Amino acid sequence: MSETYEEKAARLDAADGLAAYRAKFALDEETVYLDGNSLGALPAHVPARMAEVITREWGELRIRSWDESGWWTAPERIGDRIAPIVGAAAGQIVVGDSTSVNVFKAVVAGARLAGEGRDEILVDATTFPTDGYIAESAARLTGHRVVPVDPEDIAGAAGSRTALALVNHVDYRTGRLRDLPGTTAALHAAGALAVWDLCHSAGALPVGLDAHGVDLAVGCTYKYLNGGPGSPAYLYVAERHQAAFDSPLPGWNSHADPFAMTPGYRAAEGALRGRVGTPDILSMLALESALDVWDGVRIEDVRAKSLALTDFFLECVRAYVPGGRVTPVTPEAHAERGSQVALACPDAPAVMAELIGRGVVGDLRRPDVLRFGFTPLYVGFADAERAARILAEVLEKPAG
């Protein structure tokens, strides 16, 4: 007798080398949580750490904690913890502000680095909307012109007038993985800089910032890095660019001597130039604690499980869901797939609402895309099978 999909899921979960990490998260067994590509689950130890921060570091030590508890160095210290996850050496990532603010810093500073005669900023035409809005504002500030380009065509579109390209590593809507090494190399061949948005890839797959010569990169920490809602984002400035990195937001926290309080600005050395104002310490320390779950984890193992999970989910969807009711828009090819599966589905809002009501939590992008994010540290194969089975039940239910 052939193996059922439930049996296959049990076999795959039993052989999963990352399965034990699920216990590190505050999850219930009644819910299949497939929305970690929007908000990662809470690492179970973070509440105790935050209680310590609030009661002792803030409540007792108060102002002394900037030195005694290491608050002052948190942005670069946490950046160094994120660095190996995205393939960067220490000293190139600073944590703070939102993704949008860091996109602004990176695009303006990148335009200034590019030099005279390069007055075009290429922007991924399918980008998350805010990236486009920020790029337009940065272009107005610097006298550049934004050129929307299909991300598959950026290599051919880059030319002598290109200052930089702002590209999403993984498309937020479809889950398509872009060719970071090839695109970066093509931009460099044209004399331009590569600025990457890693929001949907960091913590889900190898990025290789240093290995592939990326110039600047930004990313959020509340998705696959599980830093919590609104947790601070990060900015990567390749070491070779740090001395010339000219931030459009030169705050006191990035001054070479912050407490001198001089009227003239003198930038700090290194990635610290990416700091602006006083860090959001509570969110930042929650993120630092959340990153403990990555101790001992290889990003290559995370990627292998991610691909196996998404393969299995698609296999179950094909087996369970009535023909023609959903259409995958996430590429089948591993080299083109992030860690989510997007399915085109008529009446997607109502379908997702029903799924959530039955304990399968994903999300959607209007008008017709269901999104299911697979976070390998806490999602298992039984979760994938159950989600596909319940999706089939929902789609088989008569309308009304």
PDB file of C-alpha atoms in Angstrom, residues 193-300:
ATOM      1  CA  LEU A 193      26.201  49.890  -7.367  1.00  0.00           C
ATOM      2  CA  ALA A 194      23.916  47.114  -6.147  1.00  0.00           C
ATOM      3  CA  VAL A 195      21.498  47.890  -3.310  1.00  0.00           C
ATOM      4  CA  TRP A 196      19.465  44.880  -2.134  1.00  0.00           C
ATOM      5  CA  ASP A 197      16.321  44.640  -0.012  1.00  0.00           C
ATOM      6  CA  LEU A 198      16.617  41.404   1.994  1.00  0.00           C
ATOM      7  CA  CYS A 199      13.323  41.556   3.892  1.00  0.00           C
ATOM      8  CA  HIS A 200      12.023  38.272   2.452  1.00  0.00           C
ATOM      9  CA  SER A 201      15.306  36.382   2.270  1.00  0.00           C
ATOM     10  CA  ALA A 202      17.378  37.036   5.398  1.00  0.00           C
ATOM     11  CA  GLY A 203      16.913  34.087   7.717  1.00  0.00           C
ATOM     12  CA  ALA A 204      15.333  31.926   5.029  1.00  0.00           C
ATOM     13  CA  LEU A 205      18.193  31.314   2.619  1.00  0.00           C
ATOM     14  CA  PRO A 206      21.886  32.099   2.082  1.00  0.00           C
ATOM     15  CA  VAL A 207      22.451  35.661   0.873  1.00  0.00           C
ATOM     16  CA  GLY A 208      26.239  35.931   0.584  1.00  0.00           C
ATOM     17  CA  LEU A 209      26.606  39.704   0.784  1.00  0.00           C
ATOM     18  CA  ASP A 210      30.391  39.659   1.021  1.00  0.00           C
ATOM     19  CA  ALA A 211      30.934  36.731  -1.326  1.00  0.00           C
ATOM     20  CA  HIS A 212      28.931  38.374  -4.105  1.00  0.00           C
ATOM     21  CA  GLY A 213      30.292  41.893  -3.643  1.00  0.00           C
ATOM     22  CA  VAL A 214      27.028  43.594  -2.689  1.00  0.00           C
ATOM     23  CA  ASP A 215      27.532  47.293  -2.032  1.00  0.00           C
ATOM     24  CA  LEU A 216      24.631  48.185   0.263  1.00  0.00           C
ATOM     25  CA  ALA A 217      21.713  46.206   1.668  1.00  0.00           C
ATOM     26  CA  VAL A 218      18.794  46.684   4.024  1.00  0.00           C
ATOM     27  CA  GLY A 219      16.381  44.347   5.708  1.00  0.00           C
ATOM     28  CA  CYS A 220      13.782  43.979   8.403  1.00  0.00           C
ATOM     29  CA  THR A 221      14.104  41.687  11.418  1.00  0.00           C
ATOM     30  CA  TYR A 222      10.493  40.831  12.251  1.00  0.00           C
ATOM     31  CA  LYS A 223       9.970  38.173   9.568  1.00  0.00           C
ATOM     32  CA  TYR A 224      12.335  35.186   9.431  1.00  0.00           C
ATOM     33  CA  LEU A 225      14.564  36.681  12.154  1.00  0.00           C
ATOM     34  CA  ASN A 226      11.631  36.716  14.630  1.00  0.00           C
ATOM     35  CA  GLY A 227      12.511  40.053  16.217  1.00  0.00           C
ATOM     36  CA  GLY A 228       8.926  41.075  17.018  1.00  0.00           C
ATOM     37  CA  PRO A 229       6.451  43.560  15.544  1.00  0.00           C
ATOM     38  CA  GLY A 230       8.222  46.696  14.373  1.00  0.00           C
ATOM     39  CA  SER A 231      11.620  45.439  15.505  1.00  0.00           C
ATOM     40  CA  PRO A 232      14.466  47.595  14.185  1.00  0.00           C
ATOM     41  CA  ALA A 233      15.801  47.030  10.696  1.00  0.00           C
ATOM     42  CA  TYR A 234      19.442  46.935   9.625  1.00  0.00           C
ATOM     43  CA  LEU A 235      21.775  48.537   7.119  1.00  0.00           C
ATOM     44  CA  TYR A 236      24.757  46.792   5.501  1.00  0.00           C
ATOM     45  CA  VAL A 237      27.579  48.990   4.220  1.00  0.00           C
ATOM     46  CA  ALA A 238      30.372  47.016   2.554  1.00  0.00           C
ATOM     47  CA  GLU A 239      33.685  47.781   4.214  1.00  0.00           C
ATOM     48  CA  ARG A 240      35.161  49.203   1.001  1.00  0.00           C
ATOM     49  CA  HIS A 241      32.462  51.915   0.950  1.00  0.00           C
ATOM     50  CA  GLN A 242      32.405  52.887   4.604  1.00  0.00           C
ATOM     51  CA  ALA A 243      34.942  55.700   4.463  1.00  0.00           C
ATOM     52  CA  ALA A 244      32.972  57.460   1.710  1.00  0.00           C
ATOM     53  CA  PHE A 245      29.466  56.575   2.950  1.00  0.00           C
ATOM     54  CA  ASP A 246      27.638  59.903   3.199  1.00  0.00           C
ATOM     55  CA  SER A 247      24.385  59.395   5.079  1.00  0.00           C
ATOM     56  CA  PRO A 248      21.496  61.755   4.297  1.00  0.00           C
ATOM     57  CA  LEU A 249      20.516  61.498   7.983  1.00  0.00           C
ATOM     58  CA  PRO A 250      23.612  62.522   9.980  1.00  0.00           C
ATOM     59  CA  GLY A 251      22.326  62.236  13.526  1.00  0.00           C
ATOM     60  CA  TRP A 252      24.169  62.641  16.795  1.00  0.00           C
ATOM     61  CA  ASN A 253      24.447  58.868  17.206  1.00  0.00           C
ATOM     62  CA  SER A 254      26.613  58.624  14.089  1.00  0.00           C
ATOM     63  CA  HIS A 255      28.915  61.485  15.090  1.00  0.00           C
ATOM     64  CA  ALA A 256      32.555  60.601  15.698  1.00  0.00           C
ATOM     65  CA  ASP A 257      32.233  62.135  19.184  1.00  0.00           C
ATOM     66  CA  PRO A 258      28.518  62.055  20.006  1.00  0.00           C
ATOM     67  CA  PHE A 259      28.759  63.634  23.429  1.00  0.00           C
ATOM     68  CA  ALA A 260      30.911  66.552  22.285  1.00  0.00           C
ATOM     69  CA  MET A 261      27.667  68.137  21.064  1.00  0.00           C
ATOM     70  CA  THR A 262      29.519  70.260  18.524  1.00  0.00           C
ATOM     71  CA  PRO A 263      27.573  72.200  15.881  1.00  0.00           C
ATOM     72  CA  GLY A 264      29.612  70.687  13.056  1.00  0.00           C
ATOM     73  CA  TYR A 265      29.098  67.083  11.997  1.00  0.00           C
ATOM     74  CA  ARG A 266      32.006  64.654  11.754  1.00  0.00           C
ATOM     75  CA  ALA A 267      31.060  61.090  10.815  1.00  0.00           C
ATOM     76  CA  ALA A 268      32.071  58.098  12.897  1.00  0.00           C
ATOM     77  CA  GLU A 269      34.216  55.382  11.384  1.00  0.00           C
ATOM     78  CA  GLY A 270      32.779  52.267   9.794  1.00  0.00           C
ATOM     79  CA  ALA A 271      29.177  51.105   9.667  1.00  0.00           C
ATOM     80  CA  LEU A 272      28.371  53.356  12.624  1.00  0.00           C
ATOM     81  CA  ARG A 273      27.829  56.056  10.011  1.00  0.00           C
ATOM     82  CA  GLY A 274      24.469  54.388   9.473  1.00  0.00           C
ATOM     83  CA  ARG A 275      23.247  55.282  12.953  1.00  0.00           C
ATOM     84  CA  VAL A 276      20.998  58.322  13.352  1.00  0.00           C
ATOM     85  CA  GLY A 277      19.253  59.017  16.661  1.00  0.00           C
ATOM     86  CA  THR A 278      18.779  57.334  20.016  1.00  0.00           C
ATOM     87  CA  PRO A 279      18.174  53.602  19.495  1.00  0.00           C
ATOM     88  CA  ASP A 280      14.842  51.979  20.372  1.00  0.00           C
ATOM     89  CA  ILE A 281      16.341  49.933  23.171  1.00  0.00           C
ATOM     90  CA  LEU A 282      13.372  47.788  24.176  1.00  0.00           C
ATOM     91  CA  SER A 283      12.715  46.561  20.631  1.00  0.00           C
ATOM     92  CA  MET A 284      16.415  46.252  19.957  1.00  0.00           C
ATOM     93  CA  LEU A 285      17.078  44.069  22.994  1.00  0.00           C
ATOM     94  CA  ALA A 286      14.045  41.913  22.214  1.00  0.00           C
ATOM     95  CA  LEU A 287      15.598  41.338  18.793  1.00  0.00           C
ATOM     96  CA  GLU A 288      18.973  40.541  20.325  1.00  0.00           C
ATOM     97  CA  SER A 289      17.372  37.947  22.572  1.00  0.00           C
ATOM     98  CA  ALA A 290      15.351  36.492  19.684  1.00  0.00           C
ATOM     99  CA  LEU A 291      18.546  35.932  17.701  1.00  0.00           C
ATOM    100  CA  ASP A 292      19.618  33.379  20.326  1.00  0.00           C
ATOM    101  CA  VAL A 293      17.553  30.774  18.471  1.00  0.00           C
ATOM    102  CA  TRP A 294      20.118  30.971  15.659  1.00  0.00           C
ATOM    103  CA  ASP A 295      22.931  29.686  17.835  1.00  0.00           C
ATOM    104  CA  GLY A 296      24.296  26.562  16.147  1.00  0.00           C
ATOM    105  CA  VAL A 297      22.061  26.907  13.067  1.00  0.00           C
ATOM    106  CA  ARG A 298      23.549  26.759   9.576  1.00  0.00           C
ATOM    107  CA  ILE A 299      21.685  28.869   7.026  1.00  0.00           C
ATOM    108  CA  GLU A 300      22.391  26.176   4.421  1.00  0.00           C
TER     109      GLU A 300
END
